[in-house]
Amino acid sequence: MSSSVDLNDDQGPTLKALMIAMLTVPTVAVSLRFWSRAILPGFSSTPIRFWWDDWTALLAAMLNITMCGIGLEMAKLGLGKHAQAVPVENFSQIMKLLWTEYFIFDTGTSVARASALLFYSRVFTQVQSHFKYALWILHVMNLAWMVGLHIVVGIQCDPIEKVWKPLIPGRCIGMRTLFLGSGISSLIINIFILVLPLPLLWRLQMQMVRKLLIIGVFLCGYMVVVVSIGRLVTIIEVSDNLDKDFTWEIMKPTFWLSSEIAISVVSVCLPSIFVFSRRLYHDGMNSLVGSIRHQRPKSRFVKSDIGRTYFSRITHGEEETEMDAKLFNPPQKCSFTATMASAESHVTASKNSSQPPDTGIVVRSDITIT
């Protein structure tokens, strides 16, 4: 490390501010998600309002809170300062906390991804089998990524104490290798999750503007890909200098790493937040605190006085599909059509049509709001 380094330099305050923001924003996002889901009108024959995608989003938010707490403690101990300015005992504690944070990060990231995949499962219920297979493959890849990294981090050093006591005899996997392996594989999985629903969304039978807006919601709903790219780039930039001034050089990747779970949580909550905001705008605050309706739907095409503000479901027998995000409909009256995209994407269904084959998905192009 150069002798010209100013030992008073400290990136800790920036890290603390980031941790507070990354703790607050996802917590608010999850709260709005559950509020939005709780006040949806009753669609289904069952009273279930929260599904596995909601609970996994909540778990990811809790893991994010834990991770932010650890980040604040590491900043207090001296993370963000030059290594020469950090007491030896503090350095050991920082390394131990950082090692613990790896496990939390890997778990939280995987849980947030699972929430996104489960959301796809809930929205796209009647789809071609290859989409379902792709979902399962991504679930397996996500789980394997988490378990694999847990194993690698768990045996990162031999003996493991060398992680936080680098001067004792032993050997370790290089930080560059660990970070790059984690970052590249994470980015690949995130990209797969991002593009998975796009072909289905593109085949929706609706006006191009609305189609693009709905695709935009899904893209914004998984904007964590940008964070993954940022983390990977900074890891490449600083990896050669980590051994020279670890507590200072690690800060750029730490900023991205500390944001990834938080942004993932916000991303998977965005569709519900859009619904919540749309309902608030059109129906006022009273619509957000009213009683929750539990009635069983009697018709195949379910309507309500807030039909423009939710991911609406079209029921068909015992099956139901959430497809068209009613986020962009104007408040005035509009007409409705329903189509079914089969394996060939050309079968049309109306109100009185027979039950679609299992390979099809029911798609709404618009709906009458009276």
Coordinates of C-alpha atoms in Angstrom, one line a residue:
M1 CA 0.0 0.0 0.0
S2 CA 1.4 3.4 -0.9
S3 CA 2.8 5.5 1.9
S4 CA 0.9 8.5 0.5
V5 CA -2.5 7.0 1.6
D6 CA -4.4 9.3 4.0
L7 CA -5.3 7.1 7.0
N8 CA -8.2 9.5 7.8
D9 CA -10.1 8.4 4.7
D10 CA -13.2 6.6 5.6
Q11 CA -16.0 5.2 3.4
G12 CA -17.8 3.9 6.5
P13 CA -20.4 6.8 6.6
T14 CA -21.3 6.1 3.0
L15 CA -21.8 2.4 3.9
K16 CA -23.9 3.3 6.9
A17 CA -26.2 5.6 4.8
L18 CA -26.5 2.9 2.2
M19 CA -27.4 0.3 4.8
I20 CA -30.1 2.4 6.3
A21 CA -31.6 3.1 2.8
M22 CA -31.4 -0.6 1.9
L23 CA -33.0 -1.5 5.1
T24 CA -35.9 1.0 4.9
V25 CA -36.9 0.8 1.2
P26 CA -37.4 -3.0 0.9
T27 CA -39.2 -3.1 4.3
V28 CA -41.7 -0.5 3.0
A29 CA -42.0 -2.3 -0.3
V30 CA -42.9 -5.6 1.3
S31 CA -45.4 -3.8 3.6
L32 CA -47.1 -2.3 0.5
R33 CA -47.0 -5.7 -1.2
F34 CA -48.9 -7.3 1.6
W35 CA -51.3 -4.4 2.0
S36 CA -52.0 -4.5 -1.7
R37 CA -52.6 -8.3 -1.7
A38 CA -54.8 -8.1 1.5
I39 CA -57.3 -5.7 -0.1
L40 CA -57.7 -7.5 -3.4
P41 CA -61.3 -8.5 -4.1
G42 CA -62.1 -12.1 -3.8
F43 CA -61.5 -14.0 -7.0
S44 CA -60.9 -17.6 -6.1
S45 CA -63.0 -20.4 -4.7
T46 CA -60.6 -20.4 -1.8
P47 CA -60.0 -17.5 0.6
I48 CA -56.2 -17.6 0.2
R49 CA -54.8 -14.2 -0.5
F50 CA -51.1 -14.7 0.2
W51 CA -49.2 -17.4 -1.7
W52 CA -45.6 -18.7 -1.6
D53 CA -44.3 -15.8 -3.6
D54 CA -45.5 -13.4 -0.9
W55 CA -44.0 -15.4 1.9
T56 CA -40.6 -15.9 0.2
A57 CA -40.5 -12.1 -0.5
L58 CA -41.1 -11.5 3.3
L59 CA -38.3 -14.0 4.2
A60 CA -36.0 -12.3 1.8
A61 CA -36.8 -8.9 3.4
M62 CA -36.0 -10.4 6.8
L63 CA -32.7 -11.7 5.6
N64 CA -32.0 -8.3 4.1
I65 CA -32.6 -6.6 7.4
T66 CA -30.1 -9.0 9.0
M67 CA -27.5 -8.3 6.4
C68 CA -27.9 -4.6 6.7
G69 CA -27.4 -4.9 10.5
I70 CA -24.2 -6.8 9.9
G71 CA -23.1 -4.1 7.4
L72 CA -23.7 -1.4 10.0
E73 CA -21.6 -3.3 12.6
M74 CA -18.7 -3.8 10.1
A75 CA -18.7 -0.1 9.3
K76 CA -18.5 0.6 13.0
L77 CA -15.5 -1.7 13.3
G78 CA -13.6 0.1 10.5
L79 CA -14.7 -1.4 7.2
G80 CA -14.2 1.4 4.7
K81 CA -11.0 2.6 6.2
H82 CA -7.5 1.7 5.0
A83 CA -6.2 -1.5 6.5
Q84 CA -3.4 0.3 8.3
A85 CA -6.0 2.3 10.2
V86 CA -8.0 -0.7 11.4
P87 CA -6.9 -2.4 14.7
V88 CA -5.9 -6.0 14.3
E89 CA -8.7 -7.2 16.6
N90 CA -11.3 -5.2 14.6
F91 CA -10.0 -6.7 11.4
S92 CA -10.6 -10.2 12.7
Q93 CA -14.1 -9.3 13.7
I94 CA -14.8 -7.7 10.3
M95 CA -13.6 -10.8 8.5
K96 CA -15.7 -13.1 10.6
L97 CA -18.8 -10.9 10.1
L98 CA -18.1 -10.8 6.4
W99 CA -17.8 -14.5 6.2
T100 CA -21.2 -14.8 8.0
E101 CA -22.7 -12.3 5.7
Y102 CA -21.8 -14.5 2.7
F103 CA -24.2 -17.2 3.9
I104 CA -26.9 -14.6 4.5
F105 CA -26.4 -13.0 1.1
D106 CA -26.5 -16.3 -0.8
T107 CA -29.6 -17.4 1.1
G108 CA -31.4 -14.1 0.7
T109 CA -30.6 -13.8 -3.0
S110 CA -31.9 -17.3 -3.7
V111 CA -35.1 -16.7 -1.7
A112 CA -35.7 -13.5 -3.6
R113 CA -35.2 -15.4 -6.9
A114 CA -37.6 -18.1 -5.7
S115 CA -40.2 -15.4 -5.0
A116 CA -39.9 -14.1 -8.6
L117 CA -40.2 -17.7 -10.0
L118 CA -43.2 -18.4 -7.8
F119 CA -44.8 -15.2 -9.0
Y120 CA -44.5 -16.5 -12.5
S121 CA -46.1 -19.8 -11.4
R122 CA -49.0 -17.9 -9.9
V123 CA -49.6 -15.6 -12.9
F124 CA -49.0 -18.0 -15.7
T125 CA -51.1 -21.0 -14.5
Q126 CA -52.2 -22.3 -17.9
V127 CA -49.1 -22.5 -20.0
Q128 CA -47.3 -24.8 -22.3
S129 CA -45.3 -27.6 -20.6
H130 CA -42.0 -26.2 -21.7
F131 CA -42.6 -23.1 -19.6
K132 CA -43.3 -25.2 -16.6
Y133 CA -40.2 -27.2 -17.2
A134 CA -38.1 -24.0 -17.5
L135 CA -39.5 -22.8 -14.2
W136 CA -38.5 -26.1 -12.5
I137 CA -35.0 -26.0 -14.1
L138 CA -34.5 -22.5 -12.8
H139 CA -35.7 -23.5 -9.3
V140 CA -33.1 -26.3 -9.4
M141 CA -30.4 -24.0 -10.7
N142 CA -31.2 -21.4 -8.0
L143 CA -31.1 -24.0 -5.2
A144 CA -27.9 -25.6 -6.5
W145 CA -26.3 -22.1 -6.7
M146 CA -27.1 -21.5 -3.0
V147 CA -26.0 -24.9 -1.8
G148 CA -22.9 -24.8 -3.9
L149 CA -21.8 -21.4 -2.5
H150 CA -22.6 -22.4 1.0
I151 CA -20.3 -25.4 0.6
V152 CA -17.5 -23.3 -1.0
V153 CA -17.7 -20.6 1.6
G154 CA -17.8 -23.2 4.4
I155 CA -14.6 -24.7 3.2
Q156 CA -13.1 -21.5 1.9
C157 CA -10.0 -21.9 4.1
D158 CA -8.2 -24.8 5.8
P159 CA -8.4 -24.4 8.7
I160 CA -11.5 -22.2 8.5
E161 CA -10.1 -19.8 11.2
K162 CA -7.7 -18.6 8.6
V163 CA -10.7 -16.6 7.1
W164 CA -10.6 -14.1 10.0
K165 CA -7.0 -14.9 11.1
P166 CA -5.1 -14.6 7.8
L167 CA -1.6 -14.9 9.4
I168 CA -2.0 -18.4 10.8
P169 CA -0.7 -21.3 8.6
G170 CA -3.1 -22.8 6.1
R171 CA -4.5 -22.2 2.6
C172 CA -7.6 -20.4 1.2
I173 CA -9.5 -20.1 -2.0
G174 CA -8.6 -16.7 -3.5
M175 CA -11.1 -13.9 -3.0
R176 CA -11.0 -13.2 -6.8
T177 CA -12.0 -16.8 -7.6
L178 CA -14.8 -16.8 -5.0
F179 CA -16.3 -13.5 -6.0
L180 CA -16.1 -14.0 -9.7
G181 CA -17.5 -17.5 -9.5
S182 CA -20.4 -16.3 -7.5
G183 CA -21.0 -13.1 -9.5
I184 CA -20.9 -14.7 -13.0
S185 CA -23.2 -17.6 -12.1
S186 CA -25.6 -15.3 -10.3
L187 CA -25.8 -13.0 -13.3
I188 CA -26.5 -15.9 -15.6
I189 CA -29.4 -17.1 -13.5
N190 CA -30.8 -13.6 -13.1
I191 CA -30.8 -13.1 -16.9
F192 CA -32.6 -16.4 -17.4
I193 CA -35.3 -15.4 -14.9
L194 CA -35.6 -12.0 -16.5
V195 CA -36.2 -13.2 -20.0
L196 CA -38.3 -16.3 -19.1
P197 CA -41.8 -14.7 -19.3
L198 CA -41.0 -12.3 -22.3
P199 CA -42.2 -14.7 -25.1
L200 CA -45.5 -15.3 -23.3
L201 CA -46.0 -11.6 -22.7
W202 CA -45.2 -10.8 -26.3
R203 CA -47.9 -13.1 -27.5
L204 CA -50.6 -11.3 -25.5
Q205 CA -53.5 -10.2 -27.8
M206 CA -53.7 -6.5 -27.0
Q207 CA -52.7 -3.1 -28.3
M208 CA -48.9 -2.8 -28.7
V209 CA -48.7 0.1 -26.3
R210 CA -50.3 -1.8 -23.4
K211 CA -48.3 -4.9 -24.3
L212 CA -45.1 -2.9 -24.0
L213 CA -46.2 -1.3 -20.8
I214 CA -46.9 -4.7 -19.2
I215 CA -43.6 -6.1 -20.5
G216 CA -42.0 -3.0 -18.9
V217 CA -43.6 -3.9 -15.5
F218 CA -42.1 -7.4 -15.7
L219 CA -38.7 -6.0 -16.7
C220 CA -38.7 -3.5 -13.9
G221 CA -39.9 -6.3 -11.6
Y222 CA -36.5 -7.9 -12.0
M223 CA -34.1 -5.0 -12.3
V224 CA -31.7 -6.7 -10.0
V225 CA -29.8 -7.8 -13.1
V226 CA -28.4 -4.3 -13.3
V227 CA -27.1 -4.7 -9.7
S228 CA -25.6 -8.1 -10.6
I229 CA -23.7 -6.6 -13.5
G230 CA -22.4 -3.7 -11.3
R231 CA -21.2 -6.1 -8.6
L232 CA -19.4 -8.2 -11.2
V233 CA -17.7 -5.2 -12.8
T234 CA -16.4 -3.8 -9.5
I235 CA -15.1 -7.3 -8.5
I236 CA -13.1 -7.4 -11.6
E237 CA -11.8 -3.9 -11.0
V238 CA -10.6 -4.3 -7.4
S239 CA -9.8 -8.1 -7.2
D240 CA -6.0 -7.6 -7.8
N241 CA -5.8 -5.1 -4.9
L242 CA -7.8 -6.9 -2.2
D243 CA -4.7 -8.4 -0.6
K244 CA -3.0 -5.0 -0.5
D245 CA -5.7 -3.0 1.3
F246 CA -8.7 -5.2 1.9
T247 CA -10.9 -3.1 4.1
W248 CA -10.7 -0.2 1.7
E249 CA -10.7 -1.9 -1.7
I250 CA -13.6 -4.3 -0.8
M251 CA -16.0 -1.3 -0.4
K252 CA -17.0 -1.0 -4.1
P253 CA -18.2 -4.7 -4.3
T254 CA -19.7 -4.3 -0.9
F255 CA -21.9 -1.4 -2.0
W256 CA -23.3 -3.6 -4.8
L257 CA -23.5 -6.7 -2.7
S258 CA -25.3 -4.9 0.1
S259 CA -27.8 -3.6 -2.4
E260 CA -28.6 -6.9 -4.3
I261 CA -31.0 -8.5 -1.9
A262 CA -32.7 -5.2 -1.2
I263 CA -33.2 -4.4 -4.9
S264 CA -34.3 -8.0 -5.4
V265 CA -37.0 -7.6 -2.8
V266 CA -38.2 -4.3 -4.2
S267 CA -38.2 -5.7 -7.7
V268 CA -40.4 -8.7 -6.8
C269 CA -42.8 -6.3 -5.0
L270 CA -43.1 -3.8 -7.8
P271 CA -46.2 -5.3 -9.5
S272 CA -48.1 -5.2 -6.3
I273 CA -46.9 -1.7 -5.6
F274 CA -48.1 -0.5 -9.1
V275 CA -51.5 -2.1 -8.3
F276 CA -51.6 -0.4 -4.9
S277 CA -50.6 3.0 -6.4
R278 CA -53.1 2.7 -9.2
R279 CA -55.9 1.9 -6.8
L280 CA -55.0 4.8 -4.6
Y281 CA -55.0 7.2 -7.5
H282 CA -58.3 6.1 -8.9
D283 CA -60.3 5.1 -5.9
G284 CA -58.8 7.2 -3.1
M285 CA -57.5 6.3 0.4
N286 CA -60.8 4.8 1.5
S287 CA -60.4 2.0 -1.0
L288 CA -57.2 0.9 0.8
V289 CA -58.7 0.5 4.2
G290 CA -62.1 -0.9 3.3
S291 CA -63.3 -4.4 4.2
I292 CA -61.9 -7.4 2.3
R293 CA -64.5 -9.2 0.2
H294 CA -64.6 -13.0 0.4
Q295 CA -67.5 -13.9 -1.9
R296 CA -67.1 -16.8 -4.3
P297 CA -67.2 -15.8 -7.9
K298 CA -70.2 -16.9 -9.9
S299 CA -69.2 -16.1 -13.4
R300 CA -66.2 -17.1 -15.5
F301 CA -65.2 -13.5 -16.1
V302 CA -64.9 -11.9 -12.7
K303 CA -65.4 -8.1 -12.4
S304 CA -65.3 -5.7 -9.5
D305 CA -65.5 -2.0 -8.9
I306 CA -61.7 -1.9 -8.8
G307 CA -61.2 -4.1 -11.8
R308 CA -58.6 -1.8 -13.3
T309 CA -56.2 -2.1 -10.4
Y310 CA -55.1 -5.7 -10.0
F311 CA -53.6 -8.7 -11.8
S312 CA -57.0 -10.0 -12.8
R313 CA -57.8 -13.7 -12.9
I314 CA -60.0 -15.4 -15.5
T315 CA -61.6 -18.5 -14.0
H316 CA -62.4 -21.5 -16.0
G317 CA -63.9 -24.4 -14.1
E318 CA -61.4 -25.2 -11.3
E319 CA -58.6 -23.5 -13.2
E320 CA -57.8 -19.8 -13.0
T321 CA -55.2 -17.6 -14.6
E322 CA -53.8 -14.2 -13.7
M323 CA -52.6 -12.6 -16.9
D324 CA -53.4 -9.1 -17.7
A325 CA -52.0 -6.5 -15.4
K326 CA -54.7 -4.0 -15.1
L327 CA -52.3 -1.1 -14.5
F328 CA -52.8 0.9 -17.6
N329 CA -56.5 1.0 -18.3
P330 CA -58.0 4.4 -18.4
P331 CA -60.9 4.9 -15.9
Q332 CA -63.5 5.3 -18.6
K333 CA -65.5 2.4 -20.0
C334 CA -63.8 0.1 -22.4
S335 CA -64.6 -3.1 -24.3
F336 CA -63.4 -6.6 -23.7
T337 CA -62.1 -9.6 -25.5
A338 CA -60.6 -12.8 -24.3
T339 CA -58.2 -15.0 -26.2
M340 CA -56.4 -18.2 -25.6
A341 CA -52.8 -18.7 -26.8
S342 CA -52.4 -22.3 -27.5
A343 CA -49.3 -24.1 -28.5
E344 CA -49.8 -22.5 -31.9
S345 CA -51.0 -19.2 -30.4
H346 CA -54.1 -19.0 -32.6
V347 CA -57.0 -20.5 -30.8
T348 CA -59.6 -17.9 -29.8
A349 CA -61.9 -18.2 -26.8
S350 CA -65.0 -16.2 -25.9
K351 CA -67.2 -16.1 -22.8
N352 CA -69.1 -19.2 -23.9
S353 CA -66.1 -21.2 -25.1
S354 CA -65.4 -24.7 -23.9
Q355 CA -62.6 -25.4 -21.5
P356 CA -59.2 -24.7 -23.1
P357 CA -56.6 -27.5 -23.4
D358 CA -54.0 -27.8 -20.7
T359 CA -51.4 -26.5 -23.1
G360 CA -53.1 -23.1 -23.5
I361 CA -53.1 -19.9 -21.4
V362 CA -56.1 -17.6 -21.1
V363 CA -55.2 -14.0 -22.0
R364 CA -57.3 -10.9 -21.6
S365 CA -56.9 -8.0 -23.9
D366 CA -59.2 -5.6 -22.1
I367 CA -62.2 -5.6 -19.8
T368 CA -65.4 -3.6 -19.3
I369 CA -65.4 -1.3 -16.3
T370 CA -68.8 0.1 -15.4

